[in-house]
Amino acid sequence: MLNKFFTSSPWAKRKNEPDICDLTFGNPHEMPQDAYVEALQEATFPRDDQWFAYKQNTPEAQEAAASSLERLLGVPFRPEDIHLTTGGFAAIALALKAVADPGDEVIYSLPPWFCYEPIVVEAGLVPVKVTVNLETFDLDLDQIAAAITVRTRAVIVNTPNNPTGRIYPAAVLQGLAAVLEEASARIGRRVYVISDEPYNRIVFDGARFHSPVEFYPHTLLAYSYGKTHLSPGERIGYLALPPTLPERDGLVGALAALQLAMGWIYPNAVLQHALPRLERFSIDVASLQRKRDRMVDALREMGYRVSRPEGTFYLFVGSPDPDDEAFVASLADRGVLVMPGALFETPGFFRISLTANEEMLERSLPVFAAAIDRSPSTAD
């Protein structure tokens, strides 16, 4: 399905057309922030002859990332526990290969980020899929518990969630920790959490973000700066091991070996030099919140089913046509590109990215209004 989207979907065919409203990927549609450009420019200027040499984990970058995580979560991460990677994608792959062996099972919830399955399969692991509660978008702990077998090695948790925008409450994460403690004891091997948190700084309405790290010590945290700064093409992130992780010492050597074997998946030198400054600011979350409110209110008034996301920069909207791919195609015919729920293995929905500029979003609204009026579920 993912390959089809990239090669033959309405987005693939029309993405480069002038005046198209591209609400698909979390890509920028406005010029980058001056602060971001200045951070990269400053980091490009060499201070010594080793400035552009091979870099693994630059201490200054590790210190800045660890301090930032401690401020956010109240967990005293140590600089040496920050393993810098080429984005969050690589951090997840690194975590999976560090804790699991080929043939092990990895559980994750639908709707998922659509790259989980290829990452899991490439690592030689077996994806096991459960669904969230589609009313609340919370994790279904009963389904997760029922899916755990003697081959289960990890559960991927994505909060704030792409595509739903849900921030999992503390009570849900505490419940997950209890499920995994019981299951680990029962099957005689540790089940890890891989917490995918590229949006943990993009939260709305003053919401309190909670990480699984706070409740379950056997958690590896993956993060990406590409979301925080809306710069997904500049690949830098990390895998963080909390100080509470009992297996930390045994994993450190494995992570170092894997980062080399996986193709030197350390960020390039300039991005590592820039990281301390990148920790000082983010994209304009208040602007994203205004766009969220504008789109949610307008779509609801038209008759769409859409929750108000607590974080990320996406809306996961109920399709008025049960065939969400057909509905997405009908929007594309009118110049608006979105992602079908089928791409997230959850038919009956579609995803909008709020990283489109305000002019695009405003131009899309009459198209959404016309589309719902003509959809099978609303036709007379």
mmCIF file of C-alpha atoms in Angstrom, residues 36 40 56-58 61-62 65 82-91 198 222-229 231-239 265-276 278-279:
data_model
loop_
_atom_site.group_PDB
_atom_site.id
_atom_site.type_symbol
_atom_site.label_atom_id
_atom_site.label_comp_id
_atom_site.label_asym_id
_atom_site.label_seq_id
_atom_site.Cartn_x
_atom_site.Cartn_y
_atom_site.Cartn_z
ATOM 1 C CA TYR A 36 16.791 27.322 12.188
ATOM 2 C CA LEU A 40 22.836 25.553 10.629
ATOM 3 C CA GLN A 56 29.672 9.436 16.603
ATOM 4 C CA ASN A 57 28.064 11.015 19.672
ATOM 5 C CA THR A 58 29.312 14.570 20.158
ATOM 6 C CA ALA A 61 24.996 17.410 21.593
ATOM 7 C CA GLN A 62 24.407 14.572 24.055
ATOM 8 C CA ALA A 65 19.567 16.498 24.438
ATOM 9 C CA ILE A 82 21.779 9.640 24.227
ATOM 10 C CA HIS A 83 22.655 7.726 21.055
ATOM 11 C CA LEU A 84 22.458 10.152 18.124
ATOM 12 C CA THR A 85 20.938 8.854 14.891
ATOM 13 C CA THR A 86 19.957 9.944 11.404
ATOM 14 C CA GLY A 87 16.428 10.818 12.472
ATOM 15 C CA GLY A 88 13.754 8.996 14.428
ATOM 16 C CA PHE A 89 13.357 6.386 11.673
ATOM 17 C CA ALA A 90 16.880 5.106 12.326
ATOM 18 C CA ALA A 91 16.399 5.332 16.096
ATOM 19 C CA PRO A 198 8.937 12.775 17.543
ATOM 20 C CA ALA A 222 13.148 7.491 19.972
ATOM 21 C CA TYR A 223 13.089 11.184 19.049
ATOM 22 C CA SER A 224 13.463 13.273 15.886
ATOM 23 C CA TYR A 225 14.240 16.970 15.482
ATOM 24 C CA GLY A 226 12.674 16.903 12.016
ATOM 25 C CA LYS A 227 9.178 17.368 13.477
ATOM 26 C CA THR A 228 10.103 19.906 16.142
ATOM 27 C CA HIS A 229 11.618 22.167 13.484
ATOM 28 C CA SER A 231 12.732 20.032 8.681
ATOM 29 C CA PRO A 232 12.283 16.327 7.871
ATOM 30 C CA GLY A 233 15.009 16.375 5.240
ATOM 31 C CA GLU A 234 17.662 17.280 7.829
ATOM 32 C CA ARG A 235 18.073 13.882 9.442
ATOM 33 C CA ILE A 236 18.915 14.069 13.130
ATOM 34 C CA GLY A 237 17.393 12.342 16.138
ATOM 35 C CA TYR A 238 18.377 9.968 18.893
ATOM 36 C CA LEU A 239 17.629 6.833 20.863
ATOM 37 C CA ILE A 265 23.689 5.983 11.211
ATOM 38 C CA TYR A 266 25.104 8.904 13.182
ATOM 39 C CA PRO A 267 23.940 12.383 12.098
ATOM 40 C CA ASN A 268 26.371 14.390 10.043
ATOM 41 C CA ALA A 269 28.835 16.691 11.783
ATOM 42 C CA VAL A 270 27.054 19.979 11.063
ATOM 43 C CA LEU A 271 23.750 18.799 12.535
ATOM 44 C CA GLN A 272 25.488 17.496 15.652
ATOM 45 C CA HIS A 273 27.235 20.845 16.115
ATOM 46 C CA ALA A 274 23.885 22.616 15.651
ATOM 47 C CA LEU A 275 21.930 20.432 18.081
ATOM 48 C CA PRO A 276 22.532 22.484 21.273
ATOM 49 C CA LEU A 278 18.222 23.539 18.025
ATOM 50 C CA GLU A 279 17.138 22.638 21.558
#
